[in-house]
Coordinates of C-alpha atoms in Angstrom, one line a residue:
X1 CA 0.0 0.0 0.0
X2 CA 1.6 3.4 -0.8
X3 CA 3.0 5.4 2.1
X4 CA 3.7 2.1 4.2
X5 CA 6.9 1.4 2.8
X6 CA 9.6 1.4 5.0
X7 CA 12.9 2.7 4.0
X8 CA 16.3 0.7 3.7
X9 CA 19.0 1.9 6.3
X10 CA 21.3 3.4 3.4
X11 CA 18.0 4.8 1.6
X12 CA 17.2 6.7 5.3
X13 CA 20.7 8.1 5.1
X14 CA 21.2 12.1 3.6
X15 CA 23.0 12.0 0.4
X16 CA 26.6 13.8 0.2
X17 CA 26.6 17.0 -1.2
X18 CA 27.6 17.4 -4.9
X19 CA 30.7 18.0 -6.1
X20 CA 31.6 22.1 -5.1
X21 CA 29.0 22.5 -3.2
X22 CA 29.7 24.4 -0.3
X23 CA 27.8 23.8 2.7
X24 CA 26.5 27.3 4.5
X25 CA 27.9 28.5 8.2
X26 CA 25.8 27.8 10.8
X27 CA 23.9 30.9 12.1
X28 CA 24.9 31.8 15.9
X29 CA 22.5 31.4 18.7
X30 CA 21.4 33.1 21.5
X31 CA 24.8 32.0 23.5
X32 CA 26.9 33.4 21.2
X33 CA 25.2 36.6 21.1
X34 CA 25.6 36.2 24.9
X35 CA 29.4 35.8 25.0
X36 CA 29.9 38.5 22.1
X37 CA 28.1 41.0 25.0
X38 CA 30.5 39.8 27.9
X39 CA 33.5 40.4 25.4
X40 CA 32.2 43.8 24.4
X41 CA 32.5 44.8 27.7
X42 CA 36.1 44.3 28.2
X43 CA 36.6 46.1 25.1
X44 CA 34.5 48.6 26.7
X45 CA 37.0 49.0 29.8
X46 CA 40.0 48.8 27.3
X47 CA 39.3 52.1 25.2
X48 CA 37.2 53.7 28.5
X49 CA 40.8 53.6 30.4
X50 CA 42.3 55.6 27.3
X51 CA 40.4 58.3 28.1
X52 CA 39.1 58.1 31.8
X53 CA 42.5 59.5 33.7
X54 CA 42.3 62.3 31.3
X55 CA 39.7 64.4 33.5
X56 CA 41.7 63.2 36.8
X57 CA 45.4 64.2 35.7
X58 CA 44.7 67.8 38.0
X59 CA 43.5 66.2 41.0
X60 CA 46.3 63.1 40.6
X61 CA 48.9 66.0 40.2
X62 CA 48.0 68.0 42.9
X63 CA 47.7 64.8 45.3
X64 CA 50.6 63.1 44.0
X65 CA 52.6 66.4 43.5
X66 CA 53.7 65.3 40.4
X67 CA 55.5 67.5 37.7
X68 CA 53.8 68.1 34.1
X69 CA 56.2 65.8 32.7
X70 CA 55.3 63.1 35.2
X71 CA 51.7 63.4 35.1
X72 CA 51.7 63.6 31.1
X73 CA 53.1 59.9 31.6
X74 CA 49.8 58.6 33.4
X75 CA 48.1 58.1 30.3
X76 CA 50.9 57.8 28.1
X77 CA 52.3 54.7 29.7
X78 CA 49.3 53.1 29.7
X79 CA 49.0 53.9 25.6
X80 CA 52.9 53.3 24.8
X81 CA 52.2 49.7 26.9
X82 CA 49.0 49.1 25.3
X83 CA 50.3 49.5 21.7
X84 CA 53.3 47.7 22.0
X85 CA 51.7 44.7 23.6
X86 CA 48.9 44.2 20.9
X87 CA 50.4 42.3 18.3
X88 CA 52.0 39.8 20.7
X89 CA 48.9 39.7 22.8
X90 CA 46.9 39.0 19.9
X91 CA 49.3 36.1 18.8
X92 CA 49.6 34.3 22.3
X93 CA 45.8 34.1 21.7
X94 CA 46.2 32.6 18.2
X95 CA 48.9 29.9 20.3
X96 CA 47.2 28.9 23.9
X97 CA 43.4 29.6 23.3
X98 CA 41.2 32.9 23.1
X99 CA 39.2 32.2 25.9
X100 CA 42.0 31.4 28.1
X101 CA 44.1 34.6 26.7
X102 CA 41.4 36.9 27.4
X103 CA 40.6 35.9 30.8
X104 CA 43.8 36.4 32.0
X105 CA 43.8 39.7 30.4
X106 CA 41.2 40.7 32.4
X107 CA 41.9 39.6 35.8
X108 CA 45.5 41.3 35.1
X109 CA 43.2 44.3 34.1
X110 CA 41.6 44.0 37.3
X111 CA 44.5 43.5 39.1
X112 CA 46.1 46.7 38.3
X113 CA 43.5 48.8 38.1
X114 CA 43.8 48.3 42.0
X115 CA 47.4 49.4 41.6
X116 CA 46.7 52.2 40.0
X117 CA 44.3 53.5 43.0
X118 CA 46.6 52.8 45.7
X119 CA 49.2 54.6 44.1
X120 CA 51.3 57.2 46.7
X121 CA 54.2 58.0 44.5
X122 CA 53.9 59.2 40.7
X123 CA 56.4 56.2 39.9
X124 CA 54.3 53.7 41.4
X125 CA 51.3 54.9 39.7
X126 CA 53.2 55.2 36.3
X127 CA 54.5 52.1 36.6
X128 CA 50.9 50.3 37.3
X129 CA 49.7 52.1 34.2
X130 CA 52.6 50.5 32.3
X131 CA 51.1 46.8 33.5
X132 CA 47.1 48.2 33.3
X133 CA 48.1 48.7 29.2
X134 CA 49.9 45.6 28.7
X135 CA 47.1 43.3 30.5
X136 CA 44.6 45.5 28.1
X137 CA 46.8 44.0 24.9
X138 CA 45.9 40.5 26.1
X139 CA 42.5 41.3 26.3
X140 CA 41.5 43.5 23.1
X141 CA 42.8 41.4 20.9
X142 CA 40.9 38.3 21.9
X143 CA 37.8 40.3 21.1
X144 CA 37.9 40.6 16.9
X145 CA 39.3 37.4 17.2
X146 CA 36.8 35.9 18.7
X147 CA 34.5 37.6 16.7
X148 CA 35.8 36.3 14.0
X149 CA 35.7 33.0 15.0
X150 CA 31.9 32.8 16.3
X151 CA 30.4 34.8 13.4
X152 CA 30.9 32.8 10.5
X153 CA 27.9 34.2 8.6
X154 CA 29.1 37.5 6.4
X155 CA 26.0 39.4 7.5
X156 CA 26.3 38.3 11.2
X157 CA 29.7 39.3 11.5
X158 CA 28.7 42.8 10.2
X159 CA 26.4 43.0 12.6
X160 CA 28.9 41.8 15.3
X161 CA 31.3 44.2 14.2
X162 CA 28.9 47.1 14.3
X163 CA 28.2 46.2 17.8
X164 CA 32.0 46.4 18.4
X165 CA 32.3 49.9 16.7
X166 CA 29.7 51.6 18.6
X167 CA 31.4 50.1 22.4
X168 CA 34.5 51.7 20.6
X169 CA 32.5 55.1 20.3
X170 CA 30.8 54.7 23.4
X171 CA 34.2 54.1 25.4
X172 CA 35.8 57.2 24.2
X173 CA 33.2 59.7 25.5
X174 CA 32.3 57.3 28.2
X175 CA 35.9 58.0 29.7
X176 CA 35.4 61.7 29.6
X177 CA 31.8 61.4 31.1
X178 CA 32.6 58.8 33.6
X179 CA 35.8 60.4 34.8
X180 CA 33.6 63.8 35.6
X181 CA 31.2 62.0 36.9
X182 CA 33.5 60.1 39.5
X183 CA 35.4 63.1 40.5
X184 CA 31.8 65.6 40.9
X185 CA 30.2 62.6 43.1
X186 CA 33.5 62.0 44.9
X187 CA 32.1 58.5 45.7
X188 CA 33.5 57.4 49.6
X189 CA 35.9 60.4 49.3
X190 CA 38.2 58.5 47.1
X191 CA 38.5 61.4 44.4
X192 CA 41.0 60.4 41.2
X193 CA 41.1 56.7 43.0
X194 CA 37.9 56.0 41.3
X195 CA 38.1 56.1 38.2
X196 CA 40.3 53.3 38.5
X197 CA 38.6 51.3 41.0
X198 CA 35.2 51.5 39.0
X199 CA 37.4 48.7 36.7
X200 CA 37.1 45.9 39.2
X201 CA 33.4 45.2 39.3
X202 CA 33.3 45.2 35.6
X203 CA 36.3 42.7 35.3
X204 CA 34.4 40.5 38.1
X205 CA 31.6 40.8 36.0
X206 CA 33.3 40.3 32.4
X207 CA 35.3 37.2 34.3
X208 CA 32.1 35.4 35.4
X209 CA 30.4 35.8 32.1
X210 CA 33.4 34.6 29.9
X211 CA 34.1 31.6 32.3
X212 CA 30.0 31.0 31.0
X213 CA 29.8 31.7 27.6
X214 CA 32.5 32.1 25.5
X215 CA 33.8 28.9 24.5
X216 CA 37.0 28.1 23.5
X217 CA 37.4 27.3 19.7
X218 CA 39.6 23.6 18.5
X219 CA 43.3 24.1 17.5
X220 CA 44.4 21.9 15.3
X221 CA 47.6 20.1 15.4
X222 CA 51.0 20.8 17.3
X223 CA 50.8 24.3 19.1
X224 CA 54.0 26.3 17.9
X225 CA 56.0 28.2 20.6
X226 CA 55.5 31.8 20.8
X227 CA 58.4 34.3 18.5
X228 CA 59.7 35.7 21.5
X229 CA 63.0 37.2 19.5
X230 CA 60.2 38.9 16.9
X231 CA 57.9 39.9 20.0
X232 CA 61.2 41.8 21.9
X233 CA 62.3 43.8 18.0
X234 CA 58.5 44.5 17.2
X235 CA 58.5 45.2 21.2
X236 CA 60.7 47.5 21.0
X237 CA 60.9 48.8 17.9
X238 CA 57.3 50.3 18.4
X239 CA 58.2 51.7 21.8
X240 CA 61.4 53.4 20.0
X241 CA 58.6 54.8 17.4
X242 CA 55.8 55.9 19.5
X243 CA 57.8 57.0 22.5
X244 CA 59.5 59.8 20.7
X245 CA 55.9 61.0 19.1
X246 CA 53.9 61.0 22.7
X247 CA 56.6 62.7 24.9
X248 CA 58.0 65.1 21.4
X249 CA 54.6 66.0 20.6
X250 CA 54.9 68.0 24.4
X251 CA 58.6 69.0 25.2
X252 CA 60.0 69.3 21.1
X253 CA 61.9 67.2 19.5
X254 CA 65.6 66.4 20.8
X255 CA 69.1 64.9 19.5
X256 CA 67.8 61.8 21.3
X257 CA 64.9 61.3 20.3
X258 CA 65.8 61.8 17.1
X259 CA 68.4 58.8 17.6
X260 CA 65.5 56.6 19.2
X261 CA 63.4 57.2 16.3
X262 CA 66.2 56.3 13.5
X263 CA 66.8 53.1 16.2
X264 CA 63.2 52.3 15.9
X265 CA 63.8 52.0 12.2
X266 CA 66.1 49.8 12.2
X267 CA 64.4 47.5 14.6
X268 CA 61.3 47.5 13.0
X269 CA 63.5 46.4 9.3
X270 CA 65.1 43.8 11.4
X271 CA 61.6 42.4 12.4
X272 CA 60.2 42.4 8.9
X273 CA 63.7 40.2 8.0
X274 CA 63.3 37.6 11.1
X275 CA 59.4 37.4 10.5
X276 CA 60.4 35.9 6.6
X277 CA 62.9 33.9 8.3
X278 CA 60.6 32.4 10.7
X279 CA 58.2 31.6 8.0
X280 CA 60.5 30.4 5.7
X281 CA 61.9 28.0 8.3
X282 CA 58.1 26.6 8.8
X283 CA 57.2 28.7 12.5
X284 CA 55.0 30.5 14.0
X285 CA 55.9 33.9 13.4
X286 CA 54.5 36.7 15.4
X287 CA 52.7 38.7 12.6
X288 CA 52.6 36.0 9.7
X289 CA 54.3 37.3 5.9
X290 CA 51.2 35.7 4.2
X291 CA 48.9 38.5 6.0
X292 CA 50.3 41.0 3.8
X293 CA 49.8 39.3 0.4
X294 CA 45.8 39.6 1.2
X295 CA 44.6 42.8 -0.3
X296 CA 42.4 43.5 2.6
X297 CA 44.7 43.9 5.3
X298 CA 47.5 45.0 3.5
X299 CA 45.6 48.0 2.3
X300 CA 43.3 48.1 5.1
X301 CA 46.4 49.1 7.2
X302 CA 47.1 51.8 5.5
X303 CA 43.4 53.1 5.3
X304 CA 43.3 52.8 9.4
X305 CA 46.5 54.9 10.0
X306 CA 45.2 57.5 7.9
X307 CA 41.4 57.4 9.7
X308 CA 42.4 57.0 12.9
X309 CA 45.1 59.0 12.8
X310 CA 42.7 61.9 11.5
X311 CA 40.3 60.9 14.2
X312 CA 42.9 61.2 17.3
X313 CA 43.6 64.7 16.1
X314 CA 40.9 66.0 15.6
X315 CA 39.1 64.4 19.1
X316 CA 42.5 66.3 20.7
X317 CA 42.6 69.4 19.2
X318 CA 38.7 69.6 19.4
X319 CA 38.9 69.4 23.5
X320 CA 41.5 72.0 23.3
X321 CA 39.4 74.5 21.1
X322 CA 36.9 73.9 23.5
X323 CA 38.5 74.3 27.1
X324 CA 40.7 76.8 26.4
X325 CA 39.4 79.2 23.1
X326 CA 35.7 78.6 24.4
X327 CA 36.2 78.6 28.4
X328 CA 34.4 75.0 28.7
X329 CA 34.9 72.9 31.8
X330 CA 36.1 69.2 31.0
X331 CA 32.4 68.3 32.1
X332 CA 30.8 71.1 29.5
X333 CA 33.2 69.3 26.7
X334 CA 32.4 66.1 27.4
X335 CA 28.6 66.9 26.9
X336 CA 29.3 68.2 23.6
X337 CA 31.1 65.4 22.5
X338 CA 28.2 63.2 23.4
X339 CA 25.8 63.7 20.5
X340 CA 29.0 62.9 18.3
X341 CA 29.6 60.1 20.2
X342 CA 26.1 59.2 20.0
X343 CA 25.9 58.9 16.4
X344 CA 28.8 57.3 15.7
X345 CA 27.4 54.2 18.1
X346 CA 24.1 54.4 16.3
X347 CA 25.6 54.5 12.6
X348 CA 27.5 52.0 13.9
X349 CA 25.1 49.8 14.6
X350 CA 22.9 50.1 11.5
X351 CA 25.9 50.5 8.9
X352 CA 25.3 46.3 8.0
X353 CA 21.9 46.9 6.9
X354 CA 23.0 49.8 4.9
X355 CA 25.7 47.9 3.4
X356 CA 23.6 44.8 2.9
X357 CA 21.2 47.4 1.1
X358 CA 23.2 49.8 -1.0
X359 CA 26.3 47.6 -1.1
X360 CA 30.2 48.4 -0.1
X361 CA 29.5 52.1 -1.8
X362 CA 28.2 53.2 1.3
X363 CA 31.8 53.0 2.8
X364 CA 33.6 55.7 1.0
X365 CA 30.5 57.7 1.2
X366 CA 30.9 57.4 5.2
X367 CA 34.4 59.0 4.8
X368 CA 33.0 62.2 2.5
X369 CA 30.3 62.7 5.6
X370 CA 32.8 63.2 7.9
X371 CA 34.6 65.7 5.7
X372 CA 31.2 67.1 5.3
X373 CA 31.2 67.5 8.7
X374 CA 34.5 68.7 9.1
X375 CA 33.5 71.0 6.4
X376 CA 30.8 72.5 8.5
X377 CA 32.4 72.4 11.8
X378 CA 35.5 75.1 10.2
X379 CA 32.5 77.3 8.3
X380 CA 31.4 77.6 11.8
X381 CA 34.9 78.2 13.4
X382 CA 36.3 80.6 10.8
X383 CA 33.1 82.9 10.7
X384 CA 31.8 83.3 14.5
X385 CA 33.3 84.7 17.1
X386 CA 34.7 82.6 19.7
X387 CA 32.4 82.6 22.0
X388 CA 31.0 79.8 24.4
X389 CA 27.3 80.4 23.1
X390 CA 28.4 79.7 20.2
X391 CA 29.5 76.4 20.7
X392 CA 26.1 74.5 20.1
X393 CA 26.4 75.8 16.4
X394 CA 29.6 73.3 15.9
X395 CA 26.8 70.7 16.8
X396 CA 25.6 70.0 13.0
X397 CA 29.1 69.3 11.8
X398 CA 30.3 67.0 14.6
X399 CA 26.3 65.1 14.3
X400 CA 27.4 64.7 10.4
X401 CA 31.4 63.6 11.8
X402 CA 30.0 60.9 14.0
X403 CA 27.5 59.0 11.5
X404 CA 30.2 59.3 8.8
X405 CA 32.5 57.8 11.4
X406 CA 30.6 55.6 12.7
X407 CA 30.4 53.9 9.6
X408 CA 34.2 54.0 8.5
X409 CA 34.8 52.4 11.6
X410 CA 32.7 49.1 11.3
X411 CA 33.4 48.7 7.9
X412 CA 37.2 49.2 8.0
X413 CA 37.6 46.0 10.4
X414 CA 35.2 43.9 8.6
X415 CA 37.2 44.6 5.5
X416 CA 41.1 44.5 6.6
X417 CA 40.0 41.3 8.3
X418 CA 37.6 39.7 5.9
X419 CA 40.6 37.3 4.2
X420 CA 42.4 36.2 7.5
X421 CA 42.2 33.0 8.6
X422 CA 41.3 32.0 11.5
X423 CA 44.3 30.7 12.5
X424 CA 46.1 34.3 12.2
X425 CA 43.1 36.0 13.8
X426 CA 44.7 37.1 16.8
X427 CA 47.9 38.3 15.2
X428 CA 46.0 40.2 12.3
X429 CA 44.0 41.8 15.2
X430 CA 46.8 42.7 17.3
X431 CA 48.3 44.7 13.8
X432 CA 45.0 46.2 13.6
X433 CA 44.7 47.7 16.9
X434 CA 48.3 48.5 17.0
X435 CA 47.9 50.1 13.5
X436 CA 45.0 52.5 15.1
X437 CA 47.0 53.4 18.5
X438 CA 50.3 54.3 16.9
X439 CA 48.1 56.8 14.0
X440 CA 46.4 58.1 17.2
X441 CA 49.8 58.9 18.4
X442 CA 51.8 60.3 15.0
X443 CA 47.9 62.5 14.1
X444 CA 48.2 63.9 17.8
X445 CA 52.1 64.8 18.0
X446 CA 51.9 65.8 14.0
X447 CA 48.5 67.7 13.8
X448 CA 49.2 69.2 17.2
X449 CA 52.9 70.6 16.0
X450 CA 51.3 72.0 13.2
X451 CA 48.4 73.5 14.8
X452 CA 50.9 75.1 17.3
X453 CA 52.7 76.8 14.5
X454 CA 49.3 78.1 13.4
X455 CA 48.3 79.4 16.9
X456 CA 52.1 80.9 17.3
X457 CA 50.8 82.9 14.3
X458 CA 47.5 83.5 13.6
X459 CA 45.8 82.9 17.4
X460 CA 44.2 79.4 18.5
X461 CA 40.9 79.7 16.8
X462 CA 42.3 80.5 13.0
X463 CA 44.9 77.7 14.2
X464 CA 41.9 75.2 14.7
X465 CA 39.8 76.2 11.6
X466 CA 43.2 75.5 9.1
X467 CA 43.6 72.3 10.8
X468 CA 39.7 71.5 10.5
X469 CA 40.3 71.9 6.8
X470 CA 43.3 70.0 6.2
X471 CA 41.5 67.1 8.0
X472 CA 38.4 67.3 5.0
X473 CA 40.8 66.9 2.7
X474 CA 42.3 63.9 4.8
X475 CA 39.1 62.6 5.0
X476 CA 38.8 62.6 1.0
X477 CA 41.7 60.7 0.7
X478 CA 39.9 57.9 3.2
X479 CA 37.3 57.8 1.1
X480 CA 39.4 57.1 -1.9
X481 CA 41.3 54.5 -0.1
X482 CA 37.7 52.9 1.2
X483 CA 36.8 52.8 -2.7
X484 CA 39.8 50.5 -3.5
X485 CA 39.1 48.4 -0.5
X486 CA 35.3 48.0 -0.8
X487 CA 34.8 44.0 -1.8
X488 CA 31.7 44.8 -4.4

């Protein structure tokens, strides 16, 4: 009778897939939407503690009585530490596990956050910085990689990484605003000692939930033993390049730093020639050759130097335009950079779906609204009297600068990492990142020495508006770059 047939065991069996037929990623569930949220938030910490000492440096001076040059190293070591470590933080995550990488990271971010608020002596407190960024460059780095491990669907991924772009926005204001906040409320009378101490109960928190939900993906075959002679030249070869831009960019440029610059040269060649060697020989090497034969990360390198590096200066010289040609309080500037910061989170977030919509062509056109913006914000600067009413008038240009950011942002990690391989995830996040912090840096130390010879002329405010419209033309060179490194 039809229908009562039963099948034979190798009839009930699924048929193999034809011949190139490639089978679809599964689509993440709930948990790993769950662990992406607990990793966010150590990313969160990670930028927040760029930014959060900023607002405390006159109270930790006065407390500590530390000299300018002492108290410009609070957040300097932790940035010089944080930069140098990523690459080899991001590789050690590639060789003994994510999970296990990034946990450590955080309880070491933990650990010296409490450092850092018992501190009695400017050294002591310097030198807890210095640890604080190199247990950040364990952690950060796990978090693209892990990304990019969990989201194996192209328009999950987006997603995730537009998720990750707007904790990136929301951490860079959030350190200005939380740092006010801490030291208006003076919470237990522990003044600058909470801004650090507010770290703990998110690492606790970020601990448990990792331990939870993020899993820990297969390695296969032997595990390689870490470069350690390319993690000390690439070590020190970045410290010898960034060193000289943080601490040059505020005392000038001596016959020693000169020499440490033209040493950090050399080191960074030497690198390059053991990193071939390595590879040639069949090792691990700390940032793998092959990276820089795919398109997207060798020319999405490039296009994040020159973004972020626009970025950092114009975030830097944008707080100084405010506090000192307008009169605003770090509180009052903070405020104003929260609508920016704002819409770059939002765009952030909704940039897939405009990518999934009007394809990779929305990129480039992300980089022309920020010049628009950037446009606007130097009509406004070079025709109005500085004034502090007439601050909210900036407010249209720096909306249109955050939702064009906000959408460079995503999209530039989604398409310098889209070739890596999973294996090299770690190590192709760590160049990343470390590509972004030293651009911070050199646009900071070389926007700010040129807006200094400006100001020296022409007054602060002219100074600002010239440097405003270099960085529009900046920001049209991003978008050409963006248009060679779109994927449509």
């Amino acid at each position: 009778m039809p229908g009562t047939e039963h099948e034979s065991p190798s009839s009930a069996r699924p048929s193999a897939p034809p011949a190139g037929f490639m089978e679809e990623p599964p689509r993440a569930g709930r948990a790993q939407w769950a662990a992406l949220a607990v990793v966010l938030l150590g990313a969160f910490m990670g930028f927040l503690d760029i930014f959060v000492v900023n607002v405390a440096n006159p109270a930790i001076q006065r407390e500590l009585n530390a000299s300018f040059a002492e108290i410009g190293l609070v957040p300097a070591g932790y940035t010089l530490a944080y930069a140098v470590g990523l690459v080899t933080g991001g590789r050690l995550g590639d060789l003994y596990g994510r999970r296990r990488i990034f946990l450590s990271g955080v309880a070491a971010f933990a650990a010296t956050s409490l450092l850092c608020a018992c501190a009695t002596t400017p050294a002591f407190l310097i030198g807890a910085r210095v640890a604080q960024g190199l247990a950040a460059a364990l952690m950060l780095p796990q978090v693209l990689a892990l990304l990019q491990a969990t989201f194996r669907r192209e328009e999950e991924r987006a997603r995730a990484l537009g998720l990750y772009g707007a904790v990136v926005g929301a951490g860079v204001v959030a350190g200005q605003v939380v740092g006010g906040l801490l030291l208006a409320w003076d919470v237990a009378g522990l003044g600058w000692r909470a801004v650090f101490l507010v770290n703990v109960p998110l690492c606790a928190a970020t601990f448990a939930g990792a331990l939870v939900l993020v899993g820990e993906a297969d390695r296969e075959g032997a595990r390689p033993a870490l470069d350690l002679a390319g993690a000390a030249l690439l070590g020190a070869g970045l410290f010898g390049l960034l060193h000289p831009l943080v601490v040059g960019g505020e005392g000038g440029w001596t016959a020693p730093l000169v020499v440490e610059t033209c040493a950090a040269a050399v080191l960074l060649g030497l690198f390059v020639l053991w990193e071939r060697r390595v590879a040639r020989a069949g090792g691990a090497p700390l940032l793998p050759p092959r990276l820089f034969a795919q398109r997207g990360f060798s020319l999405g390198l490039p296009t994040a130097l020159l973004f972020y590096g626009s970025n950092g200066a114009f975030v830097f010289l944008l707080a100084f335009h405010l506090q000192q040609a307008l009169s605003f309080s770090p509180w009052q500037s903070a405020a104003l950079f929260t609508p920016m910061a704002l819409c770059t989170s939002v765009a952030a977030i909704v940039c897939g779906k405009l990518v999934a919509r009007w394809g990779g062509r929305v990129v480039p056109w992300g980089a022309l609204v920020t010049g628009a913006g950037l446009l606007a914000v130097w009509a406004t600067t070079a025709t109005q009297e500085a004034a502090p009413g007439r601050a909210l008038l900036l407010l249209p240009g720096l909306v249109l600068y955050g939702l064009g950011g906000g959408v460079v942002a995503t999209s530039l990690l989604g398409l310098a990492l889209a070739e890596v391989a999973p294996q090299d995830a770690g190590a192709a996040s760590g160049g990343l990142l470390t590509a972004v912090q030293a651009s911070e840096a050199a646009g900071v130390a070389g926007i700010g020495a040129l807006f200094s010879a400006i100001s020296a002329s022409t007054g602060p405010t002219d100074a600002f508006a010239a440097v405003v419209l270099l960085l529009a033309g900046l920001a049209a060179a991003l978008a050409f770059l963006l248009h060679r490194l779109r994927r449509d």
